[in-house]
Coordinates of C-alpha atoms in Angstrom, one line a residue:
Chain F
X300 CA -6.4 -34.7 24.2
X301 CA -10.1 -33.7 24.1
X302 CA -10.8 -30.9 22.3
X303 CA -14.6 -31.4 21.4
X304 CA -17.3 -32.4 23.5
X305 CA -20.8 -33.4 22.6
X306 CA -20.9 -30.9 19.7
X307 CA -24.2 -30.7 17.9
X308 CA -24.0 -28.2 14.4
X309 CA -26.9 -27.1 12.2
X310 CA -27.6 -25.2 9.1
X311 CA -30.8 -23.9 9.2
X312 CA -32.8 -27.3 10.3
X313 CA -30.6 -29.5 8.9
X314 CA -28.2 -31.3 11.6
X315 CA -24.5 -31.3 10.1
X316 CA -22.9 -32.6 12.8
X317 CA -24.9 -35.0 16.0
X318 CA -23.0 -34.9 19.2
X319 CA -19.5 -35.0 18.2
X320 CA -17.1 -35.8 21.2
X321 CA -12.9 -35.6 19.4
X322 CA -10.2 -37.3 21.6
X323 CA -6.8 -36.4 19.7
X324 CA -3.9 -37.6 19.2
X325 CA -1.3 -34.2 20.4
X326 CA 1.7 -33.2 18.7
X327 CA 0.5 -35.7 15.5
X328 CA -1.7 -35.1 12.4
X329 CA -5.3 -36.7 13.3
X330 CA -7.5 -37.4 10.1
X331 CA -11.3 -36.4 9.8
X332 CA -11.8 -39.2 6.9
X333 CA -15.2 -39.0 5.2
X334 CA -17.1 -38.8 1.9
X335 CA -18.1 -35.4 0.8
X336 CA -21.5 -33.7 2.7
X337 CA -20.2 -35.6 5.8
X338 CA -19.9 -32.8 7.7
X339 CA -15.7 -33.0 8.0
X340 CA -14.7 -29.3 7.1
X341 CA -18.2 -27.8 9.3
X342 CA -16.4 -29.9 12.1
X343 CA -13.0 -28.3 11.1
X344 CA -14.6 -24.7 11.4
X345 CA -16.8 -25.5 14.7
X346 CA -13.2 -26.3 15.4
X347 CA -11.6 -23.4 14.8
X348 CA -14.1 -21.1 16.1
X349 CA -15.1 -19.6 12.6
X350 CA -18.7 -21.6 13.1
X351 CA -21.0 -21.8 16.7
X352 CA -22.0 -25.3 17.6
X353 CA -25.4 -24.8 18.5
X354 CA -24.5 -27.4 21.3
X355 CA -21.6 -28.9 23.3
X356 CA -18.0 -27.4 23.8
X357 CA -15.1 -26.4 22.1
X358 CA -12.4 -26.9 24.4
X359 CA -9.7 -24.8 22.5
X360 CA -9.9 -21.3 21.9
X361 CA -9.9 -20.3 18.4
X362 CA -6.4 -18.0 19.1
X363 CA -4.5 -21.1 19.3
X364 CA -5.8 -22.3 15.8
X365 CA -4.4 -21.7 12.4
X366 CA -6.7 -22.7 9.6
X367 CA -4.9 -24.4 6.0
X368 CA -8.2 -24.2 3.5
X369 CA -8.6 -26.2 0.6
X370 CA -7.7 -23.2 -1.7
X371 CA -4.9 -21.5 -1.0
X372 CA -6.7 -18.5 -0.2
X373 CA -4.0 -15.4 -1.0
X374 CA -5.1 -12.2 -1.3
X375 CA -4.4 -11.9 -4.9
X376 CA -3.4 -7.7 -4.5
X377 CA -0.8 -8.4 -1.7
X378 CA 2.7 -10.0 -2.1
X379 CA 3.8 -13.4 -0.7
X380 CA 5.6 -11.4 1.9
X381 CA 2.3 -9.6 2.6
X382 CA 0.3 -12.5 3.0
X383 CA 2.6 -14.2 5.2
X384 CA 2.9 -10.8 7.2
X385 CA -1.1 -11.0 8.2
X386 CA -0.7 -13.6 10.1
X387 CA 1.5 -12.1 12.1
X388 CA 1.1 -9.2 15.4
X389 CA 0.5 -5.8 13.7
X390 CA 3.2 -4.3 15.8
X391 CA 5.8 -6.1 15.0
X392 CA 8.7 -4.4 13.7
X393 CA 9.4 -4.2 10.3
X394 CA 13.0 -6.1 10.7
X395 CA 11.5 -9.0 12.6
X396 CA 8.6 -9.2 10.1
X397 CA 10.9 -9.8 7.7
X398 CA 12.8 -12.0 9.5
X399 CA 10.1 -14.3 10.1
X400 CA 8.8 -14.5 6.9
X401 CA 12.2 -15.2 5.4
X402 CA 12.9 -18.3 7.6
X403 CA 9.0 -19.5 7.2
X404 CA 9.4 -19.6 3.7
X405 CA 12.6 -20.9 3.8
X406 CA 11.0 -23.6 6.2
X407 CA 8.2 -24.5 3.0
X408 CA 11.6 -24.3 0.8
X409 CA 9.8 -21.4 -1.3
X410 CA 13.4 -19.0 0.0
X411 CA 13.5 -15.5 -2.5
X412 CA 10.0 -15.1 -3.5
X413 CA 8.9 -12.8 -0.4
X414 CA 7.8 -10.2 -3.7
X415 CA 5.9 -12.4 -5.9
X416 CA 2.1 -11.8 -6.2
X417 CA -0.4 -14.8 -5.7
X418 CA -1.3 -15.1 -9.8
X419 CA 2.5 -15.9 -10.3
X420 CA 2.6 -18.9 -7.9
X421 CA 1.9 -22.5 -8.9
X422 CA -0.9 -24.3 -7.4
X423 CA 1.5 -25.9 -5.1
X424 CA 3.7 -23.4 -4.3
X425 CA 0.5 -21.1 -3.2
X426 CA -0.5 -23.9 -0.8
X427 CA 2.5 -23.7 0.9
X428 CA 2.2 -20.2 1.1
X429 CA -0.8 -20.8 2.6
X430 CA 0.7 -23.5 5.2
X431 CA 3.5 -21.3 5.7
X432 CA 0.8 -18.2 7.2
X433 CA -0.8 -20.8 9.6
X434 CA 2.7 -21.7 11.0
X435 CA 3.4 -18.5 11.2
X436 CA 1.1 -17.7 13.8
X437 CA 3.1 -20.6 15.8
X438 CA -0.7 -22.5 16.6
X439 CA -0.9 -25.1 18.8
X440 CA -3.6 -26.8 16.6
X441 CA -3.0 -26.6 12.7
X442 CA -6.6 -27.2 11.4
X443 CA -6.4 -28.3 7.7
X444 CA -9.6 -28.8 5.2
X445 CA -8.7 -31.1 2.7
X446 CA -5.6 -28.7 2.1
X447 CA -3.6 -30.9 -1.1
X448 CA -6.9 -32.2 -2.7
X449 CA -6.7 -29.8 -5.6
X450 CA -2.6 -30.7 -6.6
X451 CA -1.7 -33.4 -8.9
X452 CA -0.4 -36.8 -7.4
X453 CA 3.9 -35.7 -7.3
X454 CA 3.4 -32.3 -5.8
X455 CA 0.3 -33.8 -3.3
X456 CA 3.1 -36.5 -2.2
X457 CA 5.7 -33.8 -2.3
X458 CA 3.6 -31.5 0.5
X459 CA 2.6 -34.6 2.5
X460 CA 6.0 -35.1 3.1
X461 CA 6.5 -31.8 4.2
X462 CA 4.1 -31.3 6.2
X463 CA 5.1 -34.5 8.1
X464 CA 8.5 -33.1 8.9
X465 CA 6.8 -29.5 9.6
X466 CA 4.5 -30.7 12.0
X467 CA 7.4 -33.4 14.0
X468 CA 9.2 -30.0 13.9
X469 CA 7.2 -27.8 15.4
X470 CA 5.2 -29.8 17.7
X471 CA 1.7 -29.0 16.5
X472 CA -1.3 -30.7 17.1
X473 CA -2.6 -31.3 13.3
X474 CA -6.1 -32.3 12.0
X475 CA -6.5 -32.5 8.8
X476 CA -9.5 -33.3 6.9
X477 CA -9.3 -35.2 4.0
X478 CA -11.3 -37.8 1.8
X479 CA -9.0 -39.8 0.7
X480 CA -8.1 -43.5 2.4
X481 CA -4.7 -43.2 1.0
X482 CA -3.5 -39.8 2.5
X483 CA -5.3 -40.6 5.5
X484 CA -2.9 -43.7 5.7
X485 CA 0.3 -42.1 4.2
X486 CA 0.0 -39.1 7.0
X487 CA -2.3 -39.7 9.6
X488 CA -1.2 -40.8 13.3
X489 CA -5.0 -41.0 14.4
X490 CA -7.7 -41.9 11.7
X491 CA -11.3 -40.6 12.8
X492 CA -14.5 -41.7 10.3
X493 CA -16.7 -39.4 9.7
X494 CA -20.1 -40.6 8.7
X495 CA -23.4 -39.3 8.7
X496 CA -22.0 -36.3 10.4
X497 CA -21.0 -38.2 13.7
X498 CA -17.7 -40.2 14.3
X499 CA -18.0 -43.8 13.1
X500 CA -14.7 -45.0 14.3
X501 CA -11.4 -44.1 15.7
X502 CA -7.9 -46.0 14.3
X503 CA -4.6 -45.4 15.5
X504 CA -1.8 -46.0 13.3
X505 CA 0.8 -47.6 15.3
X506 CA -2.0 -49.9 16.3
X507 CA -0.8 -53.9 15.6
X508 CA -3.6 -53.9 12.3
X509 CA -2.0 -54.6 9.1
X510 CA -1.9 -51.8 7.0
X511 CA -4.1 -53.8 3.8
X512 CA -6.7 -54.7 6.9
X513 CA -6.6 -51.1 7.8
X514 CA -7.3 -49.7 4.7
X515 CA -10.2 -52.5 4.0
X516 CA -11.3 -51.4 7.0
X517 CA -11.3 -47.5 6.6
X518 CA -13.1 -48.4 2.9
X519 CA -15.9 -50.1 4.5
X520 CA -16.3 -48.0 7.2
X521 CA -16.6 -44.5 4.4
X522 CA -19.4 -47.3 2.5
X523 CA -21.8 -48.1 4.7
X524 CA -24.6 -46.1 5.0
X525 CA -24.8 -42.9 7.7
X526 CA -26.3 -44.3 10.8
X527 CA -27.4 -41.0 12.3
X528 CA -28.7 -42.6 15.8
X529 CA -25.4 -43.9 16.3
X530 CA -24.0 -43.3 19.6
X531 CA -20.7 -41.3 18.6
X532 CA -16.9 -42.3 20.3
Chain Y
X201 CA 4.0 1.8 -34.7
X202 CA 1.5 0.8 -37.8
X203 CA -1.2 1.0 -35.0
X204 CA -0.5 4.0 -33.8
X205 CA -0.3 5.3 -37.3
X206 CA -4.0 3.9 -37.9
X207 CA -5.4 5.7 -34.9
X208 CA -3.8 8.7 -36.4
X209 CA -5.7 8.7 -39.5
X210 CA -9.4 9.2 -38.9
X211 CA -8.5 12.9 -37.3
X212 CA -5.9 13.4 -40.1
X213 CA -8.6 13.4 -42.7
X214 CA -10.9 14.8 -40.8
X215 CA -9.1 17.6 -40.6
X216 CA -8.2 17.8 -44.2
X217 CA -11.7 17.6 -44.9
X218 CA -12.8 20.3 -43.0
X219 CA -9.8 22.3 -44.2
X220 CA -11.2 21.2 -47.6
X221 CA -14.9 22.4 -46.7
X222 CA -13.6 26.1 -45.4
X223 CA -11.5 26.6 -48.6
X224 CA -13.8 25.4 -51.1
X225 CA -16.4 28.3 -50.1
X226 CA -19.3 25.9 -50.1
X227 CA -19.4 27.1 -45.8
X228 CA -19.3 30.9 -44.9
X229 CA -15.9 31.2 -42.4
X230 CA -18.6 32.8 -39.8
X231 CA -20.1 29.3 -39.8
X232 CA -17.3 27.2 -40.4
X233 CA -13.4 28.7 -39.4
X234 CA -10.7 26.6 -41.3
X235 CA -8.5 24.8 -39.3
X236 CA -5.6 26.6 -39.7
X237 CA -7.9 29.8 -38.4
X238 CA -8.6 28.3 -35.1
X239 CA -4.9 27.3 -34.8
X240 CA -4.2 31.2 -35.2
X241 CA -7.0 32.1 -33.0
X242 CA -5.9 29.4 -30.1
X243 CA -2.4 31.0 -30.2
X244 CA -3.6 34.5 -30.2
X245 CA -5.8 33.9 -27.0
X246 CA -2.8 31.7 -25.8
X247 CA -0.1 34.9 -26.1
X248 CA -2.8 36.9 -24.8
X249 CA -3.5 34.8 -21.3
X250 CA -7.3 34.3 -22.1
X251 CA -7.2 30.7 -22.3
X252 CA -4.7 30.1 -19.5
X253 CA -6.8 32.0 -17.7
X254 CA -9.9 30.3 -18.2
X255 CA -8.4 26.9 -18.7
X256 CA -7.1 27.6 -14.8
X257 CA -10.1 28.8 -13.4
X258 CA -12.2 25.5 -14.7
X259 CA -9.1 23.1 -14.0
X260 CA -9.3 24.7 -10.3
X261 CA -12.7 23.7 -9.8
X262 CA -12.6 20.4 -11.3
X263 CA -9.8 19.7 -8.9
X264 CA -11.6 21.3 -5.5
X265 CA -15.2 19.5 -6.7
X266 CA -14.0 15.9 -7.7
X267 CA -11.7 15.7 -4.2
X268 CA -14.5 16.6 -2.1
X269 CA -16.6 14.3 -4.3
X270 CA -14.4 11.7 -4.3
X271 CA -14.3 12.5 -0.2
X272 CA -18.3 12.9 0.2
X273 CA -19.0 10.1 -2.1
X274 CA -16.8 7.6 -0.5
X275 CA -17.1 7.9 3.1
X276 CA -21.1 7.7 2.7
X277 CA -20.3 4.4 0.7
X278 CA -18.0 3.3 3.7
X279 CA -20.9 4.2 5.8
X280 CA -24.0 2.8 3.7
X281 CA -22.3 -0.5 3.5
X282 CA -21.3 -0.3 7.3
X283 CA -24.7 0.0 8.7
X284 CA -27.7 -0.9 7.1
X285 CA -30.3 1.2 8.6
X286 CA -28.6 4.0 6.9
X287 CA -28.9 2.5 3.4
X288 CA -32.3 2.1 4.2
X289 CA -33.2 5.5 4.9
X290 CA -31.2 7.5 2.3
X291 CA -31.9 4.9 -0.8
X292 CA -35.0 6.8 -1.7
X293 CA -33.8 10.5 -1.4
X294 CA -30.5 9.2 -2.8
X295 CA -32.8 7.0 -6.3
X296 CA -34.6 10.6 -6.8
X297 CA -31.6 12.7 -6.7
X298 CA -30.0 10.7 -9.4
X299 CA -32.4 11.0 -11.8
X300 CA -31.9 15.0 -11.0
X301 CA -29.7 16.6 -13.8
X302 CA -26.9 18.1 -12.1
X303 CA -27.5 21.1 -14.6
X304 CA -31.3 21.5 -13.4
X305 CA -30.2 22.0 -10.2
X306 CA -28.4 25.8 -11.7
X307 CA -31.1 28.2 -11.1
X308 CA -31.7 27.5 -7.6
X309 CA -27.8 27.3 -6.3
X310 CA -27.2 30.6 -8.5
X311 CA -29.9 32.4 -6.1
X312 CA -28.5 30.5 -3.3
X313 CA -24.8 30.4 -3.8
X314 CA -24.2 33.1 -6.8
X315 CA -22.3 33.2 -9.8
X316 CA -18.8 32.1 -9.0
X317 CA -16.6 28.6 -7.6
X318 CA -19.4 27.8 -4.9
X319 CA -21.9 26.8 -8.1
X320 CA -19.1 25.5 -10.0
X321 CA -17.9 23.2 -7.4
X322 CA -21.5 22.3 -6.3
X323 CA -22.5 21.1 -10.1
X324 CA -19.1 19.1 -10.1
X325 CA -20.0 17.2 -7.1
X326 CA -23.5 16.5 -7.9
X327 CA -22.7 15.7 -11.2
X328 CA -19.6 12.8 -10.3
X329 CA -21.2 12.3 -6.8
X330 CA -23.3 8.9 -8.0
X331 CA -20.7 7.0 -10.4
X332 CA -17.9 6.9 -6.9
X333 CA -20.6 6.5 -4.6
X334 CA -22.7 3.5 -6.3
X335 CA -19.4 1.9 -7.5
X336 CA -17.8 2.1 -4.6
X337 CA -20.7 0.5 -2.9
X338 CA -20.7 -2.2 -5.3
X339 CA -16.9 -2.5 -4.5
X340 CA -17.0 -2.9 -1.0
X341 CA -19.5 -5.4 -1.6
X342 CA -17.5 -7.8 -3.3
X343 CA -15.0 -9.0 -0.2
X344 CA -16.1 -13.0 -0.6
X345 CA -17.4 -14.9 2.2
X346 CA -14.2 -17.1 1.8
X347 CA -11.8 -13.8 2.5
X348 CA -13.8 -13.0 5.4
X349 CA -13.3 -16.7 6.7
X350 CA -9.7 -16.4 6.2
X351 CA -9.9 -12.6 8.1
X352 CA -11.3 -14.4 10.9
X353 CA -9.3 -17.1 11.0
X354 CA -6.3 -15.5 11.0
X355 CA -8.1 -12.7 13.5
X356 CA -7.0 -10.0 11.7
X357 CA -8.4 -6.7 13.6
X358 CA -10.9 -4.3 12.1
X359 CA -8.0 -1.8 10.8
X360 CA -6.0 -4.3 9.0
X361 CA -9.2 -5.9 7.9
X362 CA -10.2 -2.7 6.3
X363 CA -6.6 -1.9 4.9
X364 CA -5.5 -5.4 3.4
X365 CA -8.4 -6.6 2.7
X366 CA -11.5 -4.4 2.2
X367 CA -10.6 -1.4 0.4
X368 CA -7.9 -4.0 -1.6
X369 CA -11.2 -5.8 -2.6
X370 CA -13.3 -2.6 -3.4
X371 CA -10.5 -1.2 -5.2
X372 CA -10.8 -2.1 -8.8
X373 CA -15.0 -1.0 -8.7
X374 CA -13.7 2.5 -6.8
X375 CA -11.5 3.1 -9.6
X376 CA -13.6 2.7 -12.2
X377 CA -16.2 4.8 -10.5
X378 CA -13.4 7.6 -10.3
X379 CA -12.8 7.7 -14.4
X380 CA -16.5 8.1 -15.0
X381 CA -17.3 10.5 -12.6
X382 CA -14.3 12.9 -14.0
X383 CA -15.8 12.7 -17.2
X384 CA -19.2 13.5 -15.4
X385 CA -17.8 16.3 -14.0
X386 CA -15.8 17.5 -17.0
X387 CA -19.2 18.1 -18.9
X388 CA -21.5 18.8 -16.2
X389 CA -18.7 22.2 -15.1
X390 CA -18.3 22.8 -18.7
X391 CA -22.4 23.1 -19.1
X392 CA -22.8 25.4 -15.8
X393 CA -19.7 27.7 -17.1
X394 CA -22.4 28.4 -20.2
X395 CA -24.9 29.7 -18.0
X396 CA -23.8 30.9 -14.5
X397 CA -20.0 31.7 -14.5
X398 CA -17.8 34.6 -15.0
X399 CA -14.6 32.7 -15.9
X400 CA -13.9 29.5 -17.1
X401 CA -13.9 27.2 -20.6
X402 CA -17.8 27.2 -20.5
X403 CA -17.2 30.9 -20.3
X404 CA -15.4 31.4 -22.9
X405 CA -17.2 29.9 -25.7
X406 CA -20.6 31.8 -24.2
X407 CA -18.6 34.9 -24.6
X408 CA -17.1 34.4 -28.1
X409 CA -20.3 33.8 -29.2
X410 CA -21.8 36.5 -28.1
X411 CA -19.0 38.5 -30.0
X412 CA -19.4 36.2 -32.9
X413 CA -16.4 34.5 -32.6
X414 CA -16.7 31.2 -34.4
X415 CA -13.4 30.6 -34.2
X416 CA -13.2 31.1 -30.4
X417 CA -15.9 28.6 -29.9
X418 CA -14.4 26.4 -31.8
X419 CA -10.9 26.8 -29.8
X420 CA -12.6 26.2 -26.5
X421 CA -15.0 23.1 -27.9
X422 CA -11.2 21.5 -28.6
X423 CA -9.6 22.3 -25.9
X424 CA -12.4 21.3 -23.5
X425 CA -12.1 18.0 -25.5
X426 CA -8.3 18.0 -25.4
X427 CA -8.0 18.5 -21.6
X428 CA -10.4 16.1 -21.0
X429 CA -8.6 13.1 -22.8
X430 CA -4.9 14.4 -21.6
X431 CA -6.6 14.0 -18.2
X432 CA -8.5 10.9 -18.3
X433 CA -5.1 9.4 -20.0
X434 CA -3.0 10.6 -17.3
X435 CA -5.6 9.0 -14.5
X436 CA -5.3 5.6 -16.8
X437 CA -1.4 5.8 -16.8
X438 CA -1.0 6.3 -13.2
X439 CA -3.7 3.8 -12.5
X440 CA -1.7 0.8 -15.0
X441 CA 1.6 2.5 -13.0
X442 CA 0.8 2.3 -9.6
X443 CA -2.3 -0.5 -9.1
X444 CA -2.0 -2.6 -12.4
X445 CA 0.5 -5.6 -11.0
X446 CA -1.3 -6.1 -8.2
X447 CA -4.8 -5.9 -10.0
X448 CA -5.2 -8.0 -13.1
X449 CA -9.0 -6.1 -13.9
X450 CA -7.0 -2.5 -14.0
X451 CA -3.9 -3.5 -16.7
X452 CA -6.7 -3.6 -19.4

C-alpha cells in the first residue's frame, strides 16, 4: 500500500529526507531501520501529518494515524484514565468513556489502574499506556518512533510480543521505527533501510532469505556510507 | 512533635523577653505595652466590635481586589501569550508600571476615586496585579514542544487543548504567582488604610495613634500579621489538598 510518494523534508537547508517513495506492507508492522540522524522518526512525523514535506505526497490523512513516541509522553497532572480518555471524541458519554478505557487497558493487561497518575507507572507500564491511547483512537496506521528503545531487554521483549498480537488483532497497519537489527527481525513483516535520509532497501520477511543472511544483510546495509544521490525504491 | 515544639520556641521567648523588658521599667509602657496589656487591649476592642469591624472591612477588600486581580491579571496573560502583537505593545507601559509603587499611586486615585473601597480595591490590584500576571505568563509558557506534538497528534481541539493540557501545564507557575501576590496585596491595603481610609486594620493603628494608643497599634500590627499567615496557610493547605497529587512542584 503506498502511502508516501516522492517526499522531500528539510530543516532549515538541511535535506532530512530526499524523495522518499514508502510501499507498505497493510495490516503488518513495517520497520524504518536506520542509524540515528537518518532521518527515521522526521519520516514517521511527515507521516503522521505533525511535519509538511516540503515536496511530494502524503497519501493518508493524519486522522487515520495514531502516533506511539519514544517516551511515553503522559501528561503527568492527569490520571491513566484521563490520558487514555484524550484520545478519545469529546462527546462521548461518560459510561462509554469508561467503558473503552477499561477494555483498552485490559487489552495492554494494565486492568484496575484507570486512577493512577503517570509518576506511579513503571517505564513499561507507561508505554503501554501510551500504546493503549493510540489504539484507542482505532487508527488505521499505528505510527511508532522507536517506542521500546528506553525499556530494559525482558519488558522490551515482553511489549514486542504484545504488540504483535495487538496489531494481528486489530488489523492495523504498523510502522514502527526502530534502530535495532534485532527488533526489526523479531517484529517486523516488511524491513525498510533507511540511510542517508532515503530508502536503501526493502526486505520482506517471509521472503525465502535465511534469517542469519538477513540480518548480515540488514548490518551491512545500516554500515555503509549514506549515498545521498541514490535513486530511492 | 519535637519539631513543632522547636518552632514554638523562638516566639515563646520572645515574648517572655518583651514581657521581661515592660516589667523591668527600663521602657516607658507608652512606648512599650507588656504583652499581657495588648492581650487585654485586643479583647477589649474584640468585646467591643472595633476589630471585627475593621478586620471585616479590610478582609472585604482583600477578597473583591485579589478576585478581580486574579481575573484582570490572568486573562491579559491568556491574551499576551495568545497573540504577540499585544505583548509587543503593552511590554513597555506594562515594565514602567511595575516599577510604580502601588502606594505612589494614593494621592491621585484619592482625588479621583475618594477615600473609601474604590482606592482600597484599586491599591490591591495594582499591588498583586504583576506577580499573577508575569507568572502566569511564564506558566503558560512552559507547555513543551513534545506535549504539543502529542496535542496534535492525537488532534485534540483548542478547548480540550486549553483544559488538559495548557492551563494543567501553567498551573504550578499560576499558583505560585497567586501566594505572592496575596502577600503583595496584604501589605500594599494595609499601607493605603494608613493614609486614605476610614475603616479598616490600616485604620485602626493610624487612629490609635493619634489617640496614643500603644497598645492598639500594637494589637492591629499582630493581627495584620496573624491574618496574614492564617491566610496564606489556609491557601497552602488547600493547594497541597486539592492540586498536590497531581503536581509534584506544589506538595513542597
Amino acid at each position: 500500500m503506498l502511502i508516501l510518494s516522492r517526499v522531500r523534508f528539510a530543516f532549515a537547508h538541511h535535506t532530512v529526507l530526499h524523495d522518499i517513495t514508502l510501499d507498505v506492507r497493510e495490516d503488518g508492522i513495517n520497520c524504518l531501520l536506520g542509524a540515528s540522524g537518518g532521518g527515521k522518526s522526521t519520516l514517521l512525523r511527515v507521516t503522521a501529518g505533525l511535519l509538511v514535506p516540503d515536496e511530494g505526497t502524503v497519501h493518508i490523512t493524519p486522522e487515520d494515524c495514531a502516533v506511539v513516541f519514544q517516551d511515553p509522553r503522559l501528561l503527568p497532572w492527569l490520571t491513566v484514565e484521563e490520558n487514555l480518555a484524550l484520545a478519545l471524541p469529546a462527546r462521548l458519554e461518560r459510561r462509554q468513556r469508561d467503558r473503552a478505557v477499561a477494555a483498552i487497558l485490559e487489552e495492554v493487561q494494565l486492568a484496575g489502574l484507570q486512577k493512577h497518575l503517570p509518576d506511579e507507572l513503571s517505564g513499561g507500564m507507561a508505554q503501554r499506556v501510551g500504546l493503549a491511547r493510540a489504539l484507542l483512537r482505532r487508527p488505521r496506521f499505528l505510527l511508532m518512533d522507536e517506542p521500546f528503545a528506553a525499556l530494559d531487554a525482558i519488558t522490551r521483549s515482553e511489549l514486542q510480543q504484545m504488540l504483535l498480537e495487538l496489531i494481528r488483532r486489530q488489523r492495523v497497519t504498523c510502522l514502527f521505527v526502530t534502530h535495532d537489527i534485532n527488533e526489526a527481525l523479531a517484529i517486523g513483516d516488511a524491513i525498510f533501510v533507511l540511510r542517508g535520509g532515503c530508502v536503501a532497501e526493502r526486505f520482506d520477511t517471509g521472503d525465502s532469505l535465511d534469517p542469519r543472511r538477513l540480518r548480515e544483510r540488514l548490518r551491512e546495509q545500516l554500515l555503509e556510507p549514506p549515498e545521498p544521490e541514490k535513486v530511492p525504491s | 512533635m519535637f519539631a513543632r515544639i522547636r518552632a514554638l520556641l523562638t516566639p515563646f521567648l520572645a515574648l517572655l523577653f518583651w514581657q521581661a523588658l515592660a516589667d523591668s521599667g527600663w521602657v516607658s509602657a507608652y512606648l512599650l505595652p507588656a504583652p499581657l496589656t495588648v492581650l487585654d487591649t485586643f479583647f477589649r476592642l474584640y468585646a467591643s466590635g472595633k476589630l471585627t469591624l475593621h478586620v471585616h472591612s479590610s478582609l472585604f477588600r482583600v477578597f473583591w481586589g485579589f478576585t478581580a486581580s486574579c481575573l484582570i491579571a490572568f486573562l491579559l496573560a491568556l491574551l499576551v501569550c495568545r497573540f504577540r502583537p499585544l505583548e509587543e505593545l503593552l511590554t513597555a507601559p506594562l515594565a514602567l508600571l511595575r516599577m510604580i509603587p502601588p502606594l505612589a499611586m494614593v494621592p491621585l486615585l484619592i482625588l479621583w476615586l475618594g477615600i473609601g473601597h474604590a482606592t482600597q480595591i484599586t491599591i490591591i490590584v495594582l499591588a498583586s496585579f504583576f506577580p499573577i500576571f508575569l507568572n502566569s505568563c511564564a506558566g503558560l509558557r512552559r507547555v513543551t514542544a513534545a506535549q504539543r506534538e502529542l496535542a496534535n497528534s492525537l488532534h485534540l481541539g483548542w478547548r480540550r487543548y486549553y483544559r488538559y493540557v495548557l492551563l494543567p501545564a501553567a498551573t504550578p507557575s499560576i499558583v505560585t504567582g497567586v501566594r505572592l501576590a496575596f502577600g503583595y496585596s496584604w501589605r500594599a491595603l494595609i499601607g493605603a488604610e494608613l493614609i486614605a481610609a476610614s475603616s479598616g486594620l490600616g485604620y485602626l493603628i493610624i487612629d490609635a495613634q493619634g489617640m496614643q494608643r500603644t497598645d492598639e497599634v500594637i494589637v492591629g500590627i499582630l493581627t495584620i500579621g496573624l491574618i496574614g499567615w492564617l491566610l496564606d496557610q489556609l491557601f497552602s493547605w488547600a493547594v497541597v489538598r486539592t492540586l498536590g497529587r497531581r503536581f509534584a512542584e506544589l506538595r513542597a
